[in-house]
PDB file of C-alpha atoms and ligand atoms in Angstrom:
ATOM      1  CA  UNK J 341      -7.443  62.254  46.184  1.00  0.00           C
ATOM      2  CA  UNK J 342      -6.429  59.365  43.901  1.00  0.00           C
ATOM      3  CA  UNK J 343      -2.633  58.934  43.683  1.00  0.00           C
ATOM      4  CA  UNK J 344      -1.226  56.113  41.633  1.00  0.00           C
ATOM      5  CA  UNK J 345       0.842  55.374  38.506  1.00  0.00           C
ATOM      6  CA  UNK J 346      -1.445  57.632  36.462  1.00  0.00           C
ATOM      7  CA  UNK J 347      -1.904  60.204  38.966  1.00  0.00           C
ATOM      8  CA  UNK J 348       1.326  61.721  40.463  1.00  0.00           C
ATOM      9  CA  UNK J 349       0.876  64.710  42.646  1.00  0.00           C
ATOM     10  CA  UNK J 350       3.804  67.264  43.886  1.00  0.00           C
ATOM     11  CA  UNK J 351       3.951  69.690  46.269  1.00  0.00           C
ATOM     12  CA  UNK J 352       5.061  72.214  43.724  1.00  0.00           C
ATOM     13  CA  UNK J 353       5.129  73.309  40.293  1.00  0.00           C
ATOM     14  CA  UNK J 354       8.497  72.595  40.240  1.00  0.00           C
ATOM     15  CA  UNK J 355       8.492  69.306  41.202  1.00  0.00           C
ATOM     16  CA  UNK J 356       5.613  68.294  39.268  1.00  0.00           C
ATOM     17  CA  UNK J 357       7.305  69.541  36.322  1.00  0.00           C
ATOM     18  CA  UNK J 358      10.656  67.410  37.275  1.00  0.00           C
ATOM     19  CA  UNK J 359       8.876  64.671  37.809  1.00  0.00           C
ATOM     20  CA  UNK J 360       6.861  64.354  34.513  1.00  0.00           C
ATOM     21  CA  UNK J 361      10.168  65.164  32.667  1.00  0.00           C
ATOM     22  CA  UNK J 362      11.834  62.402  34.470  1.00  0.00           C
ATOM     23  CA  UNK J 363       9.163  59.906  33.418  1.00  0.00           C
ATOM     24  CA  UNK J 364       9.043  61.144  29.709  1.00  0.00           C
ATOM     25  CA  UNK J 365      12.738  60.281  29.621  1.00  0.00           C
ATOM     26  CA  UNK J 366      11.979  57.108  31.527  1.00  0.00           C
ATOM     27  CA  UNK J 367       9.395  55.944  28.656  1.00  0.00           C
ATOM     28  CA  UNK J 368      11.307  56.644  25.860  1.00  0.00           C
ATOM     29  CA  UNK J 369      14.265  54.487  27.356  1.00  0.00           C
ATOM     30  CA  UNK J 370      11.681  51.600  27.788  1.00  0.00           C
ATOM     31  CA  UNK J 371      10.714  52.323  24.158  1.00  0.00           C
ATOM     32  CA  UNK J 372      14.259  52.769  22.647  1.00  0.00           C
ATOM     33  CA  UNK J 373      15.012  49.392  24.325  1.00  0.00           C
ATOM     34  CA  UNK J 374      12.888  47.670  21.225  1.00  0.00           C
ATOM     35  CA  UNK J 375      12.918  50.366  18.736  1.00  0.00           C
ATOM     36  CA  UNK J 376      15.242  52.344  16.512  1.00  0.00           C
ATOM     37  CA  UNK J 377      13.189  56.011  17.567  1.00  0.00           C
ATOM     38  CA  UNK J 378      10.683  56.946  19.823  1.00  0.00           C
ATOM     39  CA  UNK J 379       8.203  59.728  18.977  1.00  0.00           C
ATOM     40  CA  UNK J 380       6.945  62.855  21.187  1.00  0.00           C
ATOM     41  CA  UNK J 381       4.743  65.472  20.489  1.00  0.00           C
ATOM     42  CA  UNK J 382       5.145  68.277  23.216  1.00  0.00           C
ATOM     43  CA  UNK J 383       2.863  71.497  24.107  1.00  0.00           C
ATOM     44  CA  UNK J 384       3.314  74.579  24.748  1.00  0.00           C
ATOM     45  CA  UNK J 385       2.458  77.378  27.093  1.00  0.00           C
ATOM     46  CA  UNK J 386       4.149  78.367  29.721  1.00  0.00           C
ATOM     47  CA  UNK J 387       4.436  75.498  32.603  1.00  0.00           C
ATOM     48  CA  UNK J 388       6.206  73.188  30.197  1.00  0.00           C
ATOM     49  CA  UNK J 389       9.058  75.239  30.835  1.00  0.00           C
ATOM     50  CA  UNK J 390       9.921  73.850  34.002  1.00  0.00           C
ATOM     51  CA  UNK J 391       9.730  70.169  32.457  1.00  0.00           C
ATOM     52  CA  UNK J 392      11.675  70.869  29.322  1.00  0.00           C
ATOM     53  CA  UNK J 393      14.703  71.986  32.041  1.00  0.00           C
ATOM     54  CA  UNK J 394      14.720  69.151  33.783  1.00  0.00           C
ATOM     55  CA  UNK J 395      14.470  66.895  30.592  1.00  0.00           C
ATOM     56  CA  UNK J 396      17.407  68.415  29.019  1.00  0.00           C
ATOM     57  CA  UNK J 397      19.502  67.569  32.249  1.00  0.00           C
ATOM     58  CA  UNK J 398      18.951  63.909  32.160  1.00  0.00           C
ATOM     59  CA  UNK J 399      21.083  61.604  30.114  1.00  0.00           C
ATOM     60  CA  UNK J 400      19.718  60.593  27.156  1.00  0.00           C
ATOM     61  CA  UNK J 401      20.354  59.574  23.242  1.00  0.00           C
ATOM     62  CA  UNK J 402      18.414  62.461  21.553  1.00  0.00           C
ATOM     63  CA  UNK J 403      19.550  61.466  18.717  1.00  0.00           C
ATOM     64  CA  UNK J 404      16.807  59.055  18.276  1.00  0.00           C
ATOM     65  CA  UNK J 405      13.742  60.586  19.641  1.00  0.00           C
ATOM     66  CA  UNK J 406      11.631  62.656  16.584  1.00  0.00           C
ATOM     67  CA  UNK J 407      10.028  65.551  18.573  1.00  0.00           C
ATOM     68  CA  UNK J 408       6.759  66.975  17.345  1.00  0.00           C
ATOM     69  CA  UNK J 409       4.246  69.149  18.647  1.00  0.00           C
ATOM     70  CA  UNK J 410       0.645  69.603  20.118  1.00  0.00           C
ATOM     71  CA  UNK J 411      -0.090  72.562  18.571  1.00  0.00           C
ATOM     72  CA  UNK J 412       1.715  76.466  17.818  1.00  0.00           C
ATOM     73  CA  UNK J 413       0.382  79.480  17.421  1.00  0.00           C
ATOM     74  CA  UNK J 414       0.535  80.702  13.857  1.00  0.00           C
ATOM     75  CA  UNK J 415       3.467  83.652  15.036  1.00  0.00           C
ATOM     76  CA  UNK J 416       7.106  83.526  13.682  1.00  0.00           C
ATOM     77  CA  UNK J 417       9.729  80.679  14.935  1.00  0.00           C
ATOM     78  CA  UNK J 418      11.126  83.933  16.987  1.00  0.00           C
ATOM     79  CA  UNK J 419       8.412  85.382  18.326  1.00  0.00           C
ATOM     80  CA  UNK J 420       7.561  85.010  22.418  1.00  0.00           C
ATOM     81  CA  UNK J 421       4.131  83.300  21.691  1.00  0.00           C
ATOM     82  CA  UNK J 422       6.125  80.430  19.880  1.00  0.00           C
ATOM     83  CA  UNK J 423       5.804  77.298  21.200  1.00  0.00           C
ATOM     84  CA  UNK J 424       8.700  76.087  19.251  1.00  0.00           C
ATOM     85  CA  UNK J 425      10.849  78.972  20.526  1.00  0.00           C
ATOM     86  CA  UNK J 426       9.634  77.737  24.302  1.00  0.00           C
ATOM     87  CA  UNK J 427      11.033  74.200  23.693  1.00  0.00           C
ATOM     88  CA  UNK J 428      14.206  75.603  21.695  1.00  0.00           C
ATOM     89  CA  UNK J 429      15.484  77.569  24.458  1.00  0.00           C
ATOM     90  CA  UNK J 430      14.576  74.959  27.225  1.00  0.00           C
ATOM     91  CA  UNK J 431      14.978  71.993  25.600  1.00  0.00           C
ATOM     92  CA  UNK J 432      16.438  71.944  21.869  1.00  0.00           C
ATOM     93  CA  UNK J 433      19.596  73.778  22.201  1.00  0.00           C
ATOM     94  CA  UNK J 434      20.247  72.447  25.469  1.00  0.00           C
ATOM     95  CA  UNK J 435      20.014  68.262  24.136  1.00  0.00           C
ATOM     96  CA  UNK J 436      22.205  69.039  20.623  1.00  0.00           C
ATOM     97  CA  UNK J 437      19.027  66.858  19.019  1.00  0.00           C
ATOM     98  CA  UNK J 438      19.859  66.804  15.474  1.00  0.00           C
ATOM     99  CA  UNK J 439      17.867  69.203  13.200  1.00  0.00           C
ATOM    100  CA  UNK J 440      16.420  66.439  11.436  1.00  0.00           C
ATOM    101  CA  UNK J 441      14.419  64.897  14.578  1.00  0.00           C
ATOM    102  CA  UNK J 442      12.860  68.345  14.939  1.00  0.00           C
ATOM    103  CA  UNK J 443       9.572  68.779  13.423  1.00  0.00           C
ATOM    104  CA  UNK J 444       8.121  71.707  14.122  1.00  0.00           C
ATOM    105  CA  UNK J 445       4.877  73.639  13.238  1.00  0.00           C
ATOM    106  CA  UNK J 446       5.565  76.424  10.739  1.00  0.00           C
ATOM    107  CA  UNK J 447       4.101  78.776  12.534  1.00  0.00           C
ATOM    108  CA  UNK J 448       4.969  81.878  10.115  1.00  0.00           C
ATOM    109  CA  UNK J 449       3.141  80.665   7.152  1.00  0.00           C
ATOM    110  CA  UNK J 450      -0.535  81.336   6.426  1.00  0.00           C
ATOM    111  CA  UNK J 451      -2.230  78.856   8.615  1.00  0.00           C
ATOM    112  CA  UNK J 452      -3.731  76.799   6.451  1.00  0.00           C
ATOM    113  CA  UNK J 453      -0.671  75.997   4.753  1.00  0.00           C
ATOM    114  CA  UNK J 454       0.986  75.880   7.951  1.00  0.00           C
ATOM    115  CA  UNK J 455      -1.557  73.000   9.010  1.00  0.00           C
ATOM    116  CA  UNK J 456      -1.155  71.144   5.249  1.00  0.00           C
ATOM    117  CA  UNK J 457       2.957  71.291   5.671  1.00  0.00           C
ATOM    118  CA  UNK J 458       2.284  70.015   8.912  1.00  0.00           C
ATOM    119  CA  UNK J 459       0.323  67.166   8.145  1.00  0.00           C
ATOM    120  CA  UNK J 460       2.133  65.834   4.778  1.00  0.00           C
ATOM    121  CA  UNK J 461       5.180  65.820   7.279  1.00  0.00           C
ATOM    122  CA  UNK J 462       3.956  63.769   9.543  1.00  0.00           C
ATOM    123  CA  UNK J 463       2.701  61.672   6.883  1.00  0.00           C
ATOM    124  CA  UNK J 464       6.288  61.175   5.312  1.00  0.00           C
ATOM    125  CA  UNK J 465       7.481  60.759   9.356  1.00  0.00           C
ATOM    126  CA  UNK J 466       5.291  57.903  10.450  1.00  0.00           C
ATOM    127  CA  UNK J 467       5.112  56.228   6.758  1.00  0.00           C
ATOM    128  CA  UNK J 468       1.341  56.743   6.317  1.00  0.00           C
ATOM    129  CA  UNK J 469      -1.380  55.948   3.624  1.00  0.00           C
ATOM    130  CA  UNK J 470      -4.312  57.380   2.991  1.00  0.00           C
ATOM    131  CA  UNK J 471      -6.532  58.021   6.024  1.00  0.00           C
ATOM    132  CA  UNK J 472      -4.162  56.776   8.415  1.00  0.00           C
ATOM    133  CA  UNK J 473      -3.113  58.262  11.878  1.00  0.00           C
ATOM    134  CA  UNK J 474       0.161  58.628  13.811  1.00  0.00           C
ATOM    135  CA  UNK J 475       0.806  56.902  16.677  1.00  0.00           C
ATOM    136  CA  UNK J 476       2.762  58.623  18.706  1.00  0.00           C
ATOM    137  CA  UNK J 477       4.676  56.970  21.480  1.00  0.00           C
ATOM    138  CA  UNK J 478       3.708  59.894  24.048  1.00  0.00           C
ATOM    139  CA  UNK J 479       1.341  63.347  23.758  1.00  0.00           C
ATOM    140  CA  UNK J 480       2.768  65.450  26.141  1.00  0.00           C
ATOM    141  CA  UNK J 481      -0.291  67.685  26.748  1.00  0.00           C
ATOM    142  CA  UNK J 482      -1.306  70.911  29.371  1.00  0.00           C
ATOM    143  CA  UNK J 483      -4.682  72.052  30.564  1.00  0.00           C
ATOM    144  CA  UNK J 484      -6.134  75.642  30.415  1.00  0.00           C
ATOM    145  CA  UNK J 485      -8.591  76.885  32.668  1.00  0.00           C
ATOM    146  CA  UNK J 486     -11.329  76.319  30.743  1.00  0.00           C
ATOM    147  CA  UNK J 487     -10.677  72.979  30.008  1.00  0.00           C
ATOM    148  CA  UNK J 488      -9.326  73.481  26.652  1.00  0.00           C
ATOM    149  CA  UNK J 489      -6.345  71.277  25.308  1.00  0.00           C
ATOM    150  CA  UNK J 490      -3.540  71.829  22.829  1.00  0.00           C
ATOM    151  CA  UNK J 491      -5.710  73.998  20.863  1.00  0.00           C
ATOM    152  CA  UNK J 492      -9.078  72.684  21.130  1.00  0.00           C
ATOM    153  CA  UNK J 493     -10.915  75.276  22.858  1.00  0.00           C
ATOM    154  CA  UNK J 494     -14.523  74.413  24.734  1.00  0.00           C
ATOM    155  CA  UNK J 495     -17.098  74.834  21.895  1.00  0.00           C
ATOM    156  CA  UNK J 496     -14.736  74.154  18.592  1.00  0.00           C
ATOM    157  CA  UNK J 497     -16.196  71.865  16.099  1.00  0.00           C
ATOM    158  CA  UNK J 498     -13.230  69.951  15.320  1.00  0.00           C
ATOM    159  CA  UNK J 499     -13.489  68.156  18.854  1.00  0.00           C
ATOM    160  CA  UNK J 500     -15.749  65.741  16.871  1.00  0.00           C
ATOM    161  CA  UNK J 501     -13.141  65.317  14.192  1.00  0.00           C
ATOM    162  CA  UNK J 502     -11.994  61.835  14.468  1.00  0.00           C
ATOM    163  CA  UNK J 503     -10.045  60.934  10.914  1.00  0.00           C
ATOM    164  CA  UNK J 504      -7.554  64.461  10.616  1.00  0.00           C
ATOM    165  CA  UNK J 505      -4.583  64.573  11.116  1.00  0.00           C
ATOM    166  CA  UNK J 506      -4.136  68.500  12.109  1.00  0.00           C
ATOM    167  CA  UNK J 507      -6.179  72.052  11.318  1.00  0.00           C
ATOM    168  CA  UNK J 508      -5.654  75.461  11.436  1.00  0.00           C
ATOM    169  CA  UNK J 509      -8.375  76.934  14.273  1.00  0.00           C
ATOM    170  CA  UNK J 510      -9.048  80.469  14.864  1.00  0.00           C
ATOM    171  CA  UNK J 511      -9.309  80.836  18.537  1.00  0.00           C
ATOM    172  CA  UNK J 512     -11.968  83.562  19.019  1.00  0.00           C
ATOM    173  CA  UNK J 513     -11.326  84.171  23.024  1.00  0.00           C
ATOM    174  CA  UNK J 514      -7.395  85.107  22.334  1.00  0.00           C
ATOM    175  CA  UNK J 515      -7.682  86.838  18.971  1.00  0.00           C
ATOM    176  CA  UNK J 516      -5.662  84.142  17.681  1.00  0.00           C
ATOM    177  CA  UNK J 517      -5.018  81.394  14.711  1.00  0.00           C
ATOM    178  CA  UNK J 518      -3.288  78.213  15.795  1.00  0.00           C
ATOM    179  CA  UNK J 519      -2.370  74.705  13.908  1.00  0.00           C
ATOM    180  CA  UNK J 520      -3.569  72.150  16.153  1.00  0.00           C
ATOM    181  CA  UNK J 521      -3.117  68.145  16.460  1.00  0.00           C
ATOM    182  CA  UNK J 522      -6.768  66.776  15.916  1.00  0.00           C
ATOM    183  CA  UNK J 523      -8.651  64.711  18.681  1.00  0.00           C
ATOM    184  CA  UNK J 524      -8.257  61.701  16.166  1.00  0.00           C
ATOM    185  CA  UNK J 525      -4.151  61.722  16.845  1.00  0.00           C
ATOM    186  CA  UNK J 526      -4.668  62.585  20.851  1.00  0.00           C
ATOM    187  CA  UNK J 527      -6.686  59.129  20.945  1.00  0.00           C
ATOM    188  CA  UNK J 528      -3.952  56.960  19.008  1.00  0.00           C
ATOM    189  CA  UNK J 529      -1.461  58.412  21.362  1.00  0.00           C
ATOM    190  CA  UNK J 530       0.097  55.198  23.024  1.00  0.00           C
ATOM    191  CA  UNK J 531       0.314  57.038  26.345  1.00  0.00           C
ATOM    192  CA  UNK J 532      -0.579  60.816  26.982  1.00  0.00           C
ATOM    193  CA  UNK J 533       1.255  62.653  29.828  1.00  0.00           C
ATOM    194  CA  UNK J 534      -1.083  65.995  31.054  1.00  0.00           C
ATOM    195  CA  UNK J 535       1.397  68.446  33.358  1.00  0.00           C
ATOM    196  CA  UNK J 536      -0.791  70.871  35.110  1.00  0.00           C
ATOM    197  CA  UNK J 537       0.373  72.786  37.928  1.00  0.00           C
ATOM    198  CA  UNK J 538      -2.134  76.066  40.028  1.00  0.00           C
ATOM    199  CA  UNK J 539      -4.839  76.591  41.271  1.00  0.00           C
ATOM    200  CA  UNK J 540      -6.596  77.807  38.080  1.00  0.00           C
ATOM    201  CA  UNK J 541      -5.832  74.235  37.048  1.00  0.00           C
ATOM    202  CA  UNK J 542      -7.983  73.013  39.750  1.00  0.00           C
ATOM    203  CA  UNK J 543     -11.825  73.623  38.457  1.00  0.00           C
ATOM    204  CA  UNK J 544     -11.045  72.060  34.652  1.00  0.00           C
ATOM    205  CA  UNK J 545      -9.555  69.379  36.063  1.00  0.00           C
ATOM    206  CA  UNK J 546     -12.402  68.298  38.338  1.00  0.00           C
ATOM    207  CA  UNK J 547     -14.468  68.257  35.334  1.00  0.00           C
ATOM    208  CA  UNK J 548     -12.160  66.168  33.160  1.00  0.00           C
ATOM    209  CA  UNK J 549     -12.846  63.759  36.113  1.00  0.00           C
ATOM    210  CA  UNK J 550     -15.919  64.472  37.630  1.00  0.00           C
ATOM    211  CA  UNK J 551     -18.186  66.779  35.108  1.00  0.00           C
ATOM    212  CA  UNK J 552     -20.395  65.399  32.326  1.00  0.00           C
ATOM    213  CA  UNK J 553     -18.326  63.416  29.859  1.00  0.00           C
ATOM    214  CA  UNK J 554     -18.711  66.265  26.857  1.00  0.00           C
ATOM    215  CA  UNK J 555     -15.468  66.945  25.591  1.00  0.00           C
ATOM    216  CA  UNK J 556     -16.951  69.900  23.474  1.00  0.00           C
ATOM    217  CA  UNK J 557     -17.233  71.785  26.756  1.00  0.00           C
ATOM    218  CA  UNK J 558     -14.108  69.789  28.678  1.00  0.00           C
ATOM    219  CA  UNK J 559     -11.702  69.208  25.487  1.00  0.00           C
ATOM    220  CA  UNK J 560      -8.879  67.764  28.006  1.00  0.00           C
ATOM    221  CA  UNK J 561     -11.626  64.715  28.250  1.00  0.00           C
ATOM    222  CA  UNK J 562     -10.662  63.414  25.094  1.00  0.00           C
ATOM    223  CA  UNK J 563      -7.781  60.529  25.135  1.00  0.00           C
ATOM    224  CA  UNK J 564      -7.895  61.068  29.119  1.00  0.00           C
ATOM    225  CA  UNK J 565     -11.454  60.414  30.929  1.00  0.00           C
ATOM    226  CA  UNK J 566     -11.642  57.060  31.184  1.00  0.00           C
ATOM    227  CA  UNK J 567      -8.149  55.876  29.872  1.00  0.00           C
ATOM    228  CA  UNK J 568      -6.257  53.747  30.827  1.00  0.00           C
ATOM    229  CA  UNK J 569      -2.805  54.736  29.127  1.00  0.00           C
ATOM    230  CA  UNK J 570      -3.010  58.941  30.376  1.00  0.00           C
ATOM    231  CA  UNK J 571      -0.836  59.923  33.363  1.00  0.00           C
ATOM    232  CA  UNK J 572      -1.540  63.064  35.465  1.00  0.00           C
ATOM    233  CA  UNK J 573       1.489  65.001  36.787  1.00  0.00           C
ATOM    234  CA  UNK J 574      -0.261  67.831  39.201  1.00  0.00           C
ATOM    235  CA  UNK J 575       1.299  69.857  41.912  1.00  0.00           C
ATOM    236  CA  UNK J 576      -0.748  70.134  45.114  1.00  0.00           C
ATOM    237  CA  UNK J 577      -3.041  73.389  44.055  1.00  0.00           C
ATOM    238  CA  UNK J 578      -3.441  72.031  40.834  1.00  0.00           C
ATOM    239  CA  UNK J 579      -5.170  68.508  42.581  1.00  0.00           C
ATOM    240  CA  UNK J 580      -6.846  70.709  45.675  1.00  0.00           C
ATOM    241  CA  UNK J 581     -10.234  70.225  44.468  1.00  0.00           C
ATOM    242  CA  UNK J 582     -10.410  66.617  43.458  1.00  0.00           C
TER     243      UNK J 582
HETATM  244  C1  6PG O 524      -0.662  76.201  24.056  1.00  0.00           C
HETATM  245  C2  6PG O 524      -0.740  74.825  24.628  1.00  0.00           C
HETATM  246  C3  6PG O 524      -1.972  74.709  25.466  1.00  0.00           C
HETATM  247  C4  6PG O 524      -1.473  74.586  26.883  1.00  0.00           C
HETATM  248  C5  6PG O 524      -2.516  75.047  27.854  1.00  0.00           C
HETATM  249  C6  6PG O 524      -1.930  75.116  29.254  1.00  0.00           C
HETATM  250  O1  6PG O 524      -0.208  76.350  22.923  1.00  0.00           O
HETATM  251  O2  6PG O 524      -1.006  77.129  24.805  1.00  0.00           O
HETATM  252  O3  6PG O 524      -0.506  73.823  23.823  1.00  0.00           O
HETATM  253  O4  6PG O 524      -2.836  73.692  25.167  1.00  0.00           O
HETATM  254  O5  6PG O 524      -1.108  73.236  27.130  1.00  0.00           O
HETATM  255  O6  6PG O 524      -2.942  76.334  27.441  1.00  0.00           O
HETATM  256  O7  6PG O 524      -0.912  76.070  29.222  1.00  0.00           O
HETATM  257  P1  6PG O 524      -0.077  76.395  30.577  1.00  0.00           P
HETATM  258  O8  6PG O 524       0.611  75.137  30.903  1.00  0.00           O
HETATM  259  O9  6PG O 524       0.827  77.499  30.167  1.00  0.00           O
HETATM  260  O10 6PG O 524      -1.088  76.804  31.599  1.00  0.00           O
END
């Protein structure tokens, strides 16, 4: 089992989860030491509960960190499914981050709108032209079971889009339309952080690692197999196979 800088494992979910917080408040400190802001885009789901926690009990100047995300399902700001309303209870309300840092996928439009808002404001964030990408300082990203990756399911066409920005998918296995970051923005992240904790985990994660490099049927391949700025944070069930 490797274990190294880029490849933390914890006994626990728990742990894991405290652990990868810790070292996504670590980063941005490095970051804020020679910049103004740092950027994040988070995910959602359900084990980034556990890390948004322990983030929002460490010290830190949230006041100049603009928080983005992965991906949201296309469900009110309100609704359980939301992965804004995940990071607002756990992580937003508890860190007082001004409005204004918090840019958030608007889920309850139609989805293609949704994705358009989404897109123009990240172009007004970052400053972009034409055709440029974001950079974000860190991609906080999970790992499904089958692989998949903010919402990049196995099999979706836009895992060869390398010039978006973000897209509204329709994810045919969950009956559901998402807005999605596009695998163009995953690979200009400056360092990606994947949290993954049980043993459902432990299959997809092999074949990040170990299956045929095909990111159409592995999505979490792309910005991690083979690079050298992703970090793992696993617990113990999560890493059992590899
Ligand atoms: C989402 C996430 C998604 C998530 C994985 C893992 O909106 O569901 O962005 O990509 O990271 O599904 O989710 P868990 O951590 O809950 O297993």
């Amino acid at each position: 089992m490797m274990d190294d800088e880029h490849f933390r494992v914890a006994a626990t979910a728990e742990q894991t989860a405290g652990a990868c917080g810790a070292w996504i408040i670590g980063e941005l400190e490095l970051i804020l030491r020679s910049s103004d802001f740092a950027t994040l885009a988070i995910s959602g789901g359900s084990t980034p509960k556990l890390m948004f926690n322990a983030m929002a009990a460490l010290p830190f100047d949230w006041s100049r960190l603009q928080i983005f995300w992965v991906d949201e399902r296309c469900v009110p700001p309100d609704d359980a499914q939301s992965n804004y309303k995940l990071a607002k209870e756990h992580l937003l309300d508890r860190t007082h981050i001004p409005p204004r840092n918090v840019h958030r996928i608007r889920g309850e439009q139609p989805p293609e709108e949704a994705a358009a808002d989404y897109i123009e404001e990240i172009r007004s964030s970052f400053g972009l032209g034409a055709g440029q990408l974001p950079s974000f300082d860190i991609i906080h990203r999970g790992i499904g079971d089958d692989a998949h990756t903010a919402s990049l399911f196995p099999g979706e066409p836009l895992i060869g889009d390398r010039t978006g920005i973000a897209a509204h998918v329709y994810v045919e296995k969950l009956h559901m339309h998402r807005v999605t970051l596009l695998p163009g923005v995953l690979m200009t992240a400056k360092k990606t952080v994947i949290l993954a904790a049980g043993a459902d985990k432990a299959d997809p994660i092999v074949n990040v690692f170990r299956g045929p490099e095909d990111p159409f049927k592995f999505p979490c391949q792309i910005a991690t197999r083979g690079a050298h700025n992703a970090f793992w944070f696993l617990d113990e069930s999560a890493a059992a196979k590899l």
